[in-house]
PDB file of C-alpha atoms in Angstrom:
ATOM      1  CA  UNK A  76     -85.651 -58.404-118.065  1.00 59.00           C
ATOM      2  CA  UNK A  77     -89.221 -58.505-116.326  1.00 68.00           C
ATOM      3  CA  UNK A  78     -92.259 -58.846-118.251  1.00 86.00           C
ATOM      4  CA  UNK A  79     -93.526 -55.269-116.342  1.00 89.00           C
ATOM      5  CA  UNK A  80     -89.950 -53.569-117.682  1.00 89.00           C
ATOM      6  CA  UNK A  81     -90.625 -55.174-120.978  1.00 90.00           C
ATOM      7  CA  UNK A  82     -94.088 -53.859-121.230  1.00 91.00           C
ATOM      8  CA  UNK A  83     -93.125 -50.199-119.645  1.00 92.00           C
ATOM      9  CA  UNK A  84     -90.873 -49.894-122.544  1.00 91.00           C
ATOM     10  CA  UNK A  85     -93.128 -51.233-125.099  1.00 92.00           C
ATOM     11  CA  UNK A  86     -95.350 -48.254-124.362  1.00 94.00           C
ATOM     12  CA  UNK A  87     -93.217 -45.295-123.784  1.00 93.00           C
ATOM     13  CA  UNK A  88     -94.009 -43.990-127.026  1.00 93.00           C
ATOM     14  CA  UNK A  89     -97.530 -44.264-126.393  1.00 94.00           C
ATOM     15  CA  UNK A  90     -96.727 -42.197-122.697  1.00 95.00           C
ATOM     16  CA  UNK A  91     -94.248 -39.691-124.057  1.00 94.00           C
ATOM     17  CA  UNK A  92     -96.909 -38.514-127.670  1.00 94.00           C
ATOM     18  CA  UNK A  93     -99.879 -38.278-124.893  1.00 95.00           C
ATOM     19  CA  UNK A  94     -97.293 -36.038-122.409  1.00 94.00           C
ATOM     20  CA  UNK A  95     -96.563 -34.179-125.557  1.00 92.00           C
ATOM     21  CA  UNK A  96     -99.863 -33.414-126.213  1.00 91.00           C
ATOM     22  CA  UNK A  97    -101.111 -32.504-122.752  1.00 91.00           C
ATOM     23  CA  UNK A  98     -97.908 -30.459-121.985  1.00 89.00           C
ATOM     24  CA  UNK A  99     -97.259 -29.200-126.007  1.00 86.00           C
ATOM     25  CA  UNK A 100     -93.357 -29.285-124.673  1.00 88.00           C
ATOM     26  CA  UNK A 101     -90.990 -31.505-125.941  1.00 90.00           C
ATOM     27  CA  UNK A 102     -88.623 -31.396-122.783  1.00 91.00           C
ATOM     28  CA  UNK A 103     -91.391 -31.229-120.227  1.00 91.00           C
ATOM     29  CA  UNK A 104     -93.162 -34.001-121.263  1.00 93.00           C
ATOM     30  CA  UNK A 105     -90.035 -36.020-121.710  1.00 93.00           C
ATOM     31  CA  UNK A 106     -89.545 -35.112-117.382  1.00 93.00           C
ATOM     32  CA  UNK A 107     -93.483 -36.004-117.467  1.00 95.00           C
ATOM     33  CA  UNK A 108     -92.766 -39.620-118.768  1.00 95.00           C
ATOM     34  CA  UNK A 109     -89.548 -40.048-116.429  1.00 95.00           C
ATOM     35  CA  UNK A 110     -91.584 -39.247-113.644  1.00 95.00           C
ATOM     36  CA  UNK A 111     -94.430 -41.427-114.523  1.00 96.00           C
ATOM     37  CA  UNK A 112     -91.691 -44.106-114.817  1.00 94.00           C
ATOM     38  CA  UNK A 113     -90.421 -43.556-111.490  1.00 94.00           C
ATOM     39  CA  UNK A 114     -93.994 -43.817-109.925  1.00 95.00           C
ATOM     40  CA  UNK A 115     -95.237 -46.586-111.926  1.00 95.00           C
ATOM     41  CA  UNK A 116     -91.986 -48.607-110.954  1.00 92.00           C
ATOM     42  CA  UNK A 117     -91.988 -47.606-107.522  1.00 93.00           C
ATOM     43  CA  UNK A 118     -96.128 -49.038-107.711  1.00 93.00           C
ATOM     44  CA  UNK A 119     -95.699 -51.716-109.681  1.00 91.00           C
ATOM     45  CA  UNK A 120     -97.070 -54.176-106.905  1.00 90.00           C
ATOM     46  CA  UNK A 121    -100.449 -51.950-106.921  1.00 92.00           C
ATOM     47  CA  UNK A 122    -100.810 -53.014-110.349  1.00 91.00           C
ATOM     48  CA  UNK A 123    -102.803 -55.972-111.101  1.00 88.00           C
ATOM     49  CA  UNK A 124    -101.439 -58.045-113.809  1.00 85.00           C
ATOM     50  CA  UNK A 125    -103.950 -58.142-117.407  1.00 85.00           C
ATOM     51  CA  UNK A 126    -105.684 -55.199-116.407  1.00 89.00           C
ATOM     52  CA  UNK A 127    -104.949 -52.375-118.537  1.00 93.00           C
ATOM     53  CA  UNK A 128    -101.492 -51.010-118.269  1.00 94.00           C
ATOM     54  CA  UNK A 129    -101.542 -48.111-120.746  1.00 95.00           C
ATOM     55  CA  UNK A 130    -104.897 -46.446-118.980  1.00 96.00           C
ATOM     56  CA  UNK A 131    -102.655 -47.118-115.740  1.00 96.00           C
ATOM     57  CA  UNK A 132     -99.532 -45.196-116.685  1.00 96.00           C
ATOM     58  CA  UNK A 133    -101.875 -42.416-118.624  1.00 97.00           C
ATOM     59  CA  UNK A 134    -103.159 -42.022-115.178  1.00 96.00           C
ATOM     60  CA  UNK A 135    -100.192 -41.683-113.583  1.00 96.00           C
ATOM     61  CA  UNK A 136     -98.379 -38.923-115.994  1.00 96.00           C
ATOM     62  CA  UNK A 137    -101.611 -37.011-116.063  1.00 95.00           C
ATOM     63  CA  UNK A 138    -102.123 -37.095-112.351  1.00 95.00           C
ATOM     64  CA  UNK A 139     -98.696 -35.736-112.120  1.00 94.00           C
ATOM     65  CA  UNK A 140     -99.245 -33.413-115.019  1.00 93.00           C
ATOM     66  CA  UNK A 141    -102.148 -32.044-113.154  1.00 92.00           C
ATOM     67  CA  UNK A 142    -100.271 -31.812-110.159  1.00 91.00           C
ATOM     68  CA  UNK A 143     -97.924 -29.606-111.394  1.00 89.00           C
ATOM     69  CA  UNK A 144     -99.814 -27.098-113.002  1.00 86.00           C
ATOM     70  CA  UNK A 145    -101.999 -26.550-109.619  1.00 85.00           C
ATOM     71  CA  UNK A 146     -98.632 -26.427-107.975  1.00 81.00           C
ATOM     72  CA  UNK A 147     -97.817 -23.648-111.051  1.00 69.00           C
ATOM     73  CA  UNK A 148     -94.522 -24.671-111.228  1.00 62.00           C
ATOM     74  CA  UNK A 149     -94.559 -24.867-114.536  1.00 58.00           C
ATOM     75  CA  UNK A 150     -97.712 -23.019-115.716  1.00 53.00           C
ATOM     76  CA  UNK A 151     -96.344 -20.296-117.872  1.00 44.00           C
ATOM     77  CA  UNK A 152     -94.392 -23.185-119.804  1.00 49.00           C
ATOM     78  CA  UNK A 153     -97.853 -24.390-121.034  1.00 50.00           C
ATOM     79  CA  UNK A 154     -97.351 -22.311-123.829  1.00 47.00           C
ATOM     80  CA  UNK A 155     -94.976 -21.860-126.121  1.00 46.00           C
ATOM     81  CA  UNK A 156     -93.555 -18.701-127.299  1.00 41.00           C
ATOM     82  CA  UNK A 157     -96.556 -17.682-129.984  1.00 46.00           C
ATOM     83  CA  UNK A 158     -98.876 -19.127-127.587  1.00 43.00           C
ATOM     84  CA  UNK A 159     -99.040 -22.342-129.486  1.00 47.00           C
ATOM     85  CA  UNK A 160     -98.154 -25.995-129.000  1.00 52.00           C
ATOM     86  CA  UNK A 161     -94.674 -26.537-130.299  1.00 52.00           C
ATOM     87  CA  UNK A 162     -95.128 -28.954-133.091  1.00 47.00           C
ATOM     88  CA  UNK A 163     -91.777 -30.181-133.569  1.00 48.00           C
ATOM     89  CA  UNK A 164     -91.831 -31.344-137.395  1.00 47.00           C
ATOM     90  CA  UNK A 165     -88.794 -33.088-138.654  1.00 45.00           C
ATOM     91  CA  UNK A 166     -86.835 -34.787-140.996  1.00 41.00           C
ATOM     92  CA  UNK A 167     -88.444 -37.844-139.974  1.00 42.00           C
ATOM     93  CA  UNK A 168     -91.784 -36.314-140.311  1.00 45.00           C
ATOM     94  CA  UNK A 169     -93.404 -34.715-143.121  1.00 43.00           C
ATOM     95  CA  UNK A 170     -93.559 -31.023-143.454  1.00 41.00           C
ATOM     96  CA  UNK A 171     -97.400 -30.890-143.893  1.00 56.00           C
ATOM     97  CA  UNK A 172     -99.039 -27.980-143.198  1.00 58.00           C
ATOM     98  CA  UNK A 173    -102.397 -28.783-141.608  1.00 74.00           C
ATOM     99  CA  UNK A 174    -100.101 -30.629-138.868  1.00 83.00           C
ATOM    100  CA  UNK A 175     -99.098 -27.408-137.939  1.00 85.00           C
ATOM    101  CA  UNK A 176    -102.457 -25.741-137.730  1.00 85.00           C
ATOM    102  CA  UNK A 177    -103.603 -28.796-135.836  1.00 89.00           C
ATOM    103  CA  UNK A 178    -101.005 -28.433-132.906  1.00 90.00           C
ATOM    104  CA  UNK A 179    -101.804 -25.163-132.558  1.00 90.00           C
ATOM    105  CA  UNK A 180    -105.332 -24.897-132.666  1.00 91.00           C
ATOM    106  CA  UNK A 181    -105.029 -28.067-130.543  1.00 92.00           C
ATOM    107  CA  UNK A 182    -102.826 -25.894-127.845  1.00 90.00           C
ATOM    108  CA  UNK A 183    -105.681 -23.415-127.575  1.00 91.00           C
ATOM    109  CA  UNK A 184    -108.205 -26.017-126.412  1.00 93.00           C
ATOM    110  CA  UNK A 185    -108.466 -26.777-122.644  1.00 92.00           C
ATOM    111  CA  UNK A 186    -105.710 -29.520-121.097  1.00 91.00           C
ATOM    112  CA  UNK A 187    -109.161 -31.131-120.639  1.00 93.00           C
ATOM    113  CA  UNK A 188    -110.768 -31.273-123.747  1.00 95.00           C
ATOM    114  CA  UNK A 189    -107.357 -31.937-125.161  1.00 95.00           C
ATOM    115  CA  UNK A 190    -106.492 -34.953-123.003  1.00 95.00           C
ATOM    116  CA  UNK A 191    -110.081 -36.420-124.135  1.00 96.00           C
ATOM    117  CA  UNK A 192    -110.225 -35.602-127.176  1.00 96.00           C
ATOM    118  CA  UNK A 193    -106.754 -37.655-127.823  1.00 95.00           C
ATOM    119  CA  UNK A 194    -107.719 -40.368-125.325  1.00 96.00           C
ATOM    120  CA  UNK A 195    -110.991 -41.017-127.428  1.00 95.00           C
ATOM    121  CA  UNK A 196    -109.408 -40.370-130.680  1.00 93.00           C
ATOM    122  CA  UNK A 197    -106.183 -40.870-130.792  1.00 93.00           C
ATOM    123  CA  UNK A 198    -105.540 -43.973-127.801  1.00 93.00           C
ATOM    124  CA  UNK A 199    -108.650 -45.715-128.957  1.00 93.00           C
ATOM    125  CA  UNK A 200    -109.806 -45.939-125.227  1.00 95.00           C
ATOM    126  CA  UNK A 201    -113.371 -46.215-124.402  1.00 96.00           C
ATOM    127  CA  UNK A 202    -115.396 -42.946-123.065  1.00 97.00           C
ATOM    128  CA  UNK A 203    -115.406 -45.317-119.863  1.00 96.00           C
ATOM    129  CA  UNK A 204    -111.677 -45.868-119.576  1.00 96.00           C
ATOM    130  CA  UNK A 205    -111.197 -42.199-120.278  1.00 96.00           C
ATOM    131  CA  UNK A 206    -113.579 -41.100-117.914  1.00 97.00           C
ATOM    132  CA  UNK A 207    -111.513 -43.141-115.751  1.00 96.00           C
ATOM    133  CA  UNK A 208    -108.221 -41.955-116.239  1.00 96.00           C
ATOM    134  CA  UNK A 209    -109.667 -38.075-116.232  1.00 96.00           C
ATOM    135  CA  UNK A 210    -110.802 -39.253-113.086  1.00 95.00           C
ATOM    136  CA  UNK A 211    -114.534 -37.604-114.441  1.00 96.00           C
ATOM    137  CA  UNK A 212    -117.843 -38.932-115.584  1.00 97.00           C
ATOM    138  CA  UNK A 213    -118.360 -40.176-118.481  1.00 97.00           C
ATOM    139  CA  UNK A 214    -121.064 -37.364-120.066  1.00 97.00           C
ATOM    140  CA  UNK A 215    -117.744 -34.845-118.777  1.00 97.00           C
ATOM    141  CA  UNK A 216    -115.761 -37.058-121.073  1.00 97.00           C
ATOM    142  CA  UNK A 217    -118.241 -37.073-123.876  1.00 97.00           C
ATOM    143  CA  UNK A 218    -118.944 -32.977-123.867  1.00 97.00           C
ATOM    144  CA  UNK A 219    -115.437 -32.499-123.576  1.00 97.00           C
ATOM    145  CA  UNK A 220    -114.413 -34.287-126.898  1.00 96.00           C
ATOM    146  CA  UNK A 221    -117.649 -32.897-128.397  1.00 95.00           C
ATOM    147  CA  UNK A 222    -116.788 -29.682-127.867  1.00 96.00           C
ATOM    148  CA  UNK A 223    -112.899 -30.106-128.683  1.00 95.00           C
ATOM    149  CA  UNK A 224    -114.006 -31.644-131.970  1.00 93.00           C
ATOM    150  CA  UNK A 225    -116.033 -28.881-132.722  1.00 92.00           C
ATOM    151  CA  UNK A 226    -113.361 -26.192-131.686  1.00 93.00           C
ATOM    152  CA  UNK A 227    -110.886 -27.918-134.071  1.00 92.00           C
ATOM    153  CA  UNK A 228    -113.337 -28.516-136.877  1.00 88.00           C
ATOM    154  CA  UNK A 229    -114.430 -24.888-136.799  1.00 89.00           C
ATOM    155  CA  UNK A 230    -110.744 -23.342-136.451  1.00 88.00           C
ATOM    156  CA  UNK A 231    -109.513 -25.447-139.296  1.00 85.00           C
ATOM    157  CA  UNK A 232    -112.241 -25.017-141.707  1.00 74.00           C
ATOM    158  CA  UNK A 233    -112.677 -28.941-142.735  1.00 63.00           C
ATOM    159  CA  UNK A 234    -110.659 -31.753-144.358  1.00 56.00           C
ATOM    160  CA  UNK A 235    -109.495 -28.840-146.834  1.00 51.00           C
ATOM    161  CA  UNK A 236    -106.708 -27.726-144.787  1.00 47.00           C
ATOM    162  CA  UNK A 237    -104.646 -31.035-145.416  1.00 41.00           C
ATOM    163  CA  UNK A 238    -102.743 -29.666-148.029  1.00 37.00           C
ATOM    164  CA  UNK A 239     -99.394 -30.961-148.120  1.00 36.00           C
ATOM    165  CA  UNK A 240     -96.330 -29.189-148.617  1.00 34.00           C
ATOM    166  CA  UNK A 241     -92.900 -29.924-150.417  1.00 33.00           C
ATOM    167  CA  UNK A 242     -90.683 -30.790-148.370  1.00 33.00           C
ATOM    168  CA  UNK A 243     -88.051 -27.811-147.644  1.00 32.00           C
ATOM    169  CA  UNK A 244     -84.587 -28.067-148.615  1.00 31.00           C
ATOM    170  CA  UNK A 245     -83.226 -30.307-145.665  1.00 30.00           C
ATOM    171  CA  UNK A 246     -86.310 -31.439-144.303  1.00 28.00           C
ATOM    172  CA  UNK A 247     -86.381 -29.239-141.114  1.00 25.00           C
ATOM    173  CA  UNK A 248     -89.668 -27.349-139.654  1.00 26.00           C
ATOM    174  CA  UNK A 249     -88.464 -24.322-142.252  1.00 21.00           C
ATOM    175  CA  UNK A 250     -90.884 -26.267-144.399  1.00 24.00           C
ATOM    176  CA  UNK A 251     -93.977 -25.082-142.229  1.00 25.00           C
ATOM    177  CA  UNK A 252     -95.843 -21.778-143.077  1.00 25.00           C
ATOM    178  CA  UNK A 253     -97.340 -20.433-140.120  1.00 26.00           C
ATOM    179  CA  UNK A 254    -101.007 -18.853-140.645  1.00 30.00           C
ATOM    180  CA  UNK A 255    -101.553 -15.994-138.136  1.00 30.00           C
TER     181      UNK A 255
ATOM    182  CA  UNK B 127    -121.522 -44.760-135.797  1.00 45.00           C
ATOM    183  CA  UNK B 128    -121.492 -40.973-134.629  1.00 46.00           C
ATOM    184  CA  UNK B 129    -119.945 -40.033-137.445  1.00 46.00           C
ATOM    185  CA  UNK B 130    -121.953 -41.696-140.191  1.00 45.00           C
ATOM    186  CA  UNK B 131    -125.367 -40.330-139.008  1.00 43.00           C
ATOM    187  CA  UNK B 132    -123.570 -37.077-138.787  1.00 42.00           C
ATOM    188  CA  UNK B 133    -122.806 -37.539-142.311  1.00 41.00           C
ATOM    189  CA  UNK B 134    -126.124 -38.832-143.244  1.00 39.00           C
ATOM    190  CA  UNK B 135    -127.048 -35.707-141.866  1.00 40.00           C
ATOM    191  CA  UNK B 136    -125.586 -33.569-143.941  1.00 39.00           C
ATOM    192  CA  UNK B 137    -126.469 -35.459-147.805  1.00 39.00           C
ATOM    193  CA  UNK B 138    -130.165 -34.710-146.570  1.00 37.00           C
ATOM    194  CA  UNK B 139    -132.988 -37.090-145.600  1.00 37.00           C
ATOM    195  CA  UNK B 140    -133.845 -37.046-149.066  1.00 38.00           C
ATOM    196  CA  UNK B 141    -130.950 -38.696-150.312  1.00 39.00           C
ATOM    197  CA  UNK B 142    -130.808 -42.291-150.101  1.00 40.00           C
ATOM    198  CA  UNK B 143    -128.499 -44.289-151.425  1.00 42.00           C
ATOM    199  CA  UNK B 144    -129.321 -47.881-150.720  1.00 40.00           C
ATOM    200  CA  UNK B 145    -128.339 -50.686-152.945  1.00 42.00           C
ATOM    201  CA  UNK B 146    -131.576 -53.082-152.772  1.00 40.00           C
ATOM    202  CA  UNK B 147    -134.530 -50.349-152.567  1.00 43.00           C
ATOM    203  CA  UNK B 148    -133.118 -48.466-155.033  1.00 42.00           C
ATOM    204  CA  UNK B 149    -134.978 -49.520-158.623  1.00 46.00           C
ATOM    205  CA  UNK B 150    -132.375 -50.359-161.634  1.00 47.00           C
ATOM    206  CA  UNK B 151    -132.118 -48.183-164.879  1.00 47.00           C
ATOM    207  CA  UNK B 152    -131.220 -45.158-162.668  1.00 51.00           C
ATOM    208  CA  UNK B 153    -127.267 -43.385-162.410  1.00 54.00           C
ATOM    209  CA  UNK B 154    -125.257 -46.247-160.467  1.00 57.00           C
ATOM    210  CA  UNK B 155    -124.886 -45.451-156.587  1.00 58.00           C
ATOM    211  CA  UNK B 156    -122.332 -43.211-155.601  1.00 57.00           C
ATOM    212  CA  UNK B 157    -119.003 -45.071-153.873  1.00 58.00           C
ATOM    213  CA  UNK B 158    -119.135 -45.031-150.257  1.00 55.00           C
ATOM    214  CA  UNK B 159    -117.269 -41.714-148.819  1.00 48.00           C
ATOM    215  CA  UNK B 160    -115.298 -41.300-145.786  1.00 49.00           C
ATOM    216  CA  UNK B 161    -117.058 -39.849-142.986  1.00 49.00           C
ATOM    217  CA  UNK B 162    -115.996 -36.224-143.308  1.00 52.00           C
ATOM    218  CA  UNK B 163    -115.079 -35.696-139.586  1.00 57.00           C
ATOM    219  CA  UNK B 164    -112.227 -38.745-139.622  1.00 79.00           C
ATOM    220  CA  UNK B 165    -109.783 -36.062-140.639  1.00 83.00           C
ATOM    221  CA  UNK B 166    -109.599 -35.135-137.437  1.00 87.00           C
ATOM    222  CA  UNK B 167    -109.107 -38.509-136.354  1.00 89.00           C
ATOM    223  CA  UNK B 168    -106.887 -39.472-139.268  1.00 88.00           C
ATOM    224  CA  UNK B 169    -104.764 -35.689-138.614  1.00 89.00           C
ATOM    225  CA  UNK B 170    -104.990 -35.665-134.916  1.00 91.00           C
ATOM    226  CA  UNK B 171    -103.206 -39.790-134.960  1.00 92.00           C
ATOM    227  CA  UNK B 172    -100.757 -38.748-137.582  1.00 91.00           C
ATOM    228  CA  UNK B 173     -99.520 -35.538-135.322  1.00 91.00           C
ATOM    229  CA  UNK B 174     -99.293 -38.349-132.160  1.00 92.00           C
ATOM    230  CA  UNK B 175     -97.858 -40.442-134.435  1.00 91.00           C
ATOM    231  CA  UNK B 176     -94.894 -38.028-135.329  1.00 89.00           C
ATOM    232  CA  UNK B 177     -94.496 -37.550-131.796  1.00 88.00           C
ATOM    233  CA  UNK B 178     -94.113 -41.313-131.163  1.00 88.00           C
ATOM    234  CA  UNK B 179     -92.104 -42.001-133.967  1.00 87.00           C
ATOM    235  CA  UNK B 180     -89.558 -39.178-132.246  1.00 87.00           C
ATOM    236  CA  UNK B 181     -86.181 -41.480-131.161  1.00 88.00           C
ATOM    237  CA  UNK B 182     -86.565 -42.106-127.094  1.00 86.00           C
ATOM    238  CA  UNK B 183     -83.684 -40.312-125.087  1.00 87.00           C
ATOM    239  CA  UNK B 184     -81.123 -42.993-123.952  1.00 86.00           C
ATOM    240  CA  UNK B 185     -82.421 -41.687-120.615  1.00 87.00           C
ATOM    241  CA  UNK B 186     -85.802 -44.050-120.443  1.00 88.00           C
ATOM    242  CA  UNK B 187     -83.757 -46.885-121.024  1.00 84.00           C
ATOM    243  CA  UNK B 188     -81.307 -46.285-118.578  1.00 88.00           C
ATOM    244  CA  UNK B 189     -83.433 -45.346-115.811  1.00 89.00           C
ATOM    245  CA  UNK B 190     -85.611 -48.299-116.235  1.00 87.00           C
ATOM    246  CA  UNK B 191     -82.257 -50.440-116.352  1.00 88.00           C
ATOM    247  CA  UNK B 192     -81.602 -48.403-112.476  1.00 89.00           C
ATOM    248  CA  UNK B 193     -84.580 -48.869-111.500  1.00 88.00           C
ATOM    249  CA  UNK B 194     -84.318 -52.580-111.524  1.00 86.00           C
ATOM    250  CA  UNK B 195     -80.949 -52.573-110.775  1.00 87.00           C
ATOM    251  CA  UNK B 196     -81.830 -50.985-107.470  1.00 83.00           C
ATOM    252  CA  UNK B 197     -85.062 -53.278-106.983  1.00 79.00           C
ATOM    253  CA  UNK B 198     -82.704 -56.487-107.233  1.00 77.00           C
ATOM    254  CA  UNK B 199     -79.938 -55.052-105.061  1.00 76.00           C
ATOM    255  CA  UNK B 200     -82.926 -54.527-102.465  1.00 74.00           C
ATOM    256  CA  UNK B 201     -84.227 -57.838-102.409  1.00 69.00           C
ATOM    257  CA  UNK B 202     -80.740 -58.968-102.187  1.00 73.00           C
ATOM    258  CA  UNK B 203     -80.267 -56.834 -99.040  1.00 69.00           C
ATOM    259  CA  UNK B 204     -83.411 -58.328 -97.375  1.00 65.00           C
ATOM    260  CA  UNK B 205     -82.094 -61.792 -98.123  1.00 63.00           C
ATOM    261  CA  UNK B 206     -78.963 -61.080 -97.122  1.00 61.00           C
ATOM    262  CA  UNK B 207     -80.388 -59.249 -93.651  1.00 56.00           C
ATOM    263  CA  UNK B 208     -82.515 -62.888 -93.122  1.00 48.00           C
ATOM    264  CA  UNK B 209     -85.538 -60.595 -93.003  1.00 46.00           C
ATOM    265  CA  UNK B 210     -87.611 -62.890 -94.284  1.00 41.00           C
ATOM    266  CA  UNK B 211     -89.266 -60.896 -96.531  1.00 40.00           C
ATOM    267  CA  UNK B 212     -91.746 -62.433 -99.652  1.00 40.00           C
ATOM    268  CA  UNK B 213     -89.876 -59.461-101.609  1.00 38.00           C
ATOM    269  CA  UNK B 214     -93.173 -58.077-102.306  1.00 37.00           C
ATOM    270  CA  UNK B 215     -93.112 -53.988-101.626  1.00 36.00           C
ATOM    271  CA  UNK B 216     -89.127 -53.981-102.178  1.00 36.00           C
ATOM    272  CA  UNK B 217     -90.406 -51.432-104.817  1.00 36.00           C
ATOM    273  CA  UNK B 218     -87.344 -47.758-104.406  1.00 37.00           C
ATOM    274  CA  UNK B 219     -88.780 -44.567-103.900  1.00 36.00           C
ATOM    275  CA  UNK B 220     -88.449 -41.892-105.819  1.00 36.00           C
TER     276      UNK B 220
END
């Protein structure tokens, strides 16, 4: 198996949670990360060896991403049904409630504050590398998670919303209490 | 860093907690607390996380198994065509 297979597999988790979270659809971002596959094969050559491959294939799937909300193909799929990022709790994830509230409140912020705010926060990837992949400067990058951060922190009231919820009987997403 | 003046911030100016300025005899320090913006960070990596954790369709694996079965089967082509070719750029399309 080649080292660049090897590695594109290591970090399709990585690719498919960031899809999730810029799309907030399980199925679309699962076509987001085959098509990022497809174009990061078909490139491999144009990418240079111990640079960084996550920021590389981040790029790609957003580029695409992007692409296909200007082309609106899929725009009105941006949201699910409440107008909320599906969260998609289950059995193998606990039924906590702030989770919930976070992936929707995080579905109301802009795809661009969202994909910086999880870049920075969540991917560990410097304001520069992020700036990068947003293909924006740096101060964008910086205002962007400031204000997503302050969004979220003002929506959700504070570290008091992680309360955590019994599990429901057979572990599914029934577990979740929606607040409205 | 951002965080922790943020949270200096908010325990006042007048509160200072350091260990070597601060005279004996008086209440011992309080323990060091978390930053209270990292649950964001902390809730916002746990939701990724949940996402990440979610079982990869069989789908990846076999397209990335196509992929490279189609990559090989072109070089083989342009070897067997005596093209010449360094196999560099024998990359399929979409």
């Amino acid at each position: 198996m080649s080292s660049f297979k090897t590695d594109l597999i290591d970090l399709l988790p990585n690719l498919r949670a960031f899809a999730r979270s810029l799309c907030g659809n399980p199925d679309w971002a699962d076509d987001l990360v085959q098509e990022a596959i497809v174009r990061a094969w078909a490139n491999q050559t144009s990418f240079q060896p111990g640079t960084n491959l996550k920021a590389w294939l981040f790029t790609i799937l957003r580029n695409y991403f992007y692409n296909e909300i200007r082309k609106k193909k899929r725009s009105v799929e941006l949201e699910g049904q409440d107008g909320t990022l599906q969260v998609g709790l289950n059995e193998s994830q606990p039924a906590q409630l702030h989770l919930a509230d976070l992936a929707r409140e995080l579905g109301k912020l802009s795809p661009e504050q969202r994909e910086a705010l999880i870049l920075i926060s969540v991917d560990g990837f410097s304001y520069e590398k992020a700036a990068d992949i947003c293909n924006c400067a740096v101060g964008t990058v910086k205002s962007r998670v400031a204000r997503a951060r302050k969004q979220l922190e003002a929506r959700l009231g504070g570290p008091d919303i992680g309360t955590v919820l019994p599990r429901a009987a057979g572990g599914s997403i029934m577990g979740i209490t929606r607040t409205s | 860093l951002e965080q922790h003046i943020d949270h200096d911030h908010r325990l006042g100016g007048s509160e200072v907690r350091g260990d070597s300025d601060t005279p004996g005899g008086g209440a011992p320090p309080d323990p060091p607390r978390k930053p209270d913006r990292e649950w964001l960070g902390e809730s916002l990596r746990a939701l990724l996380e949940g996402y990440a954790q979610e079982p990869l369709p069989d789908e990846f694996k076999s397209l990335l198994d196509k992929l490279e079965t189609e990559s090989k089967d072109s070089k083989t082509a342009e070897g067997d065509d005596g093209a010449g070719s360094s196999g560099e750029g024998g990359a399929p399309t979409a």
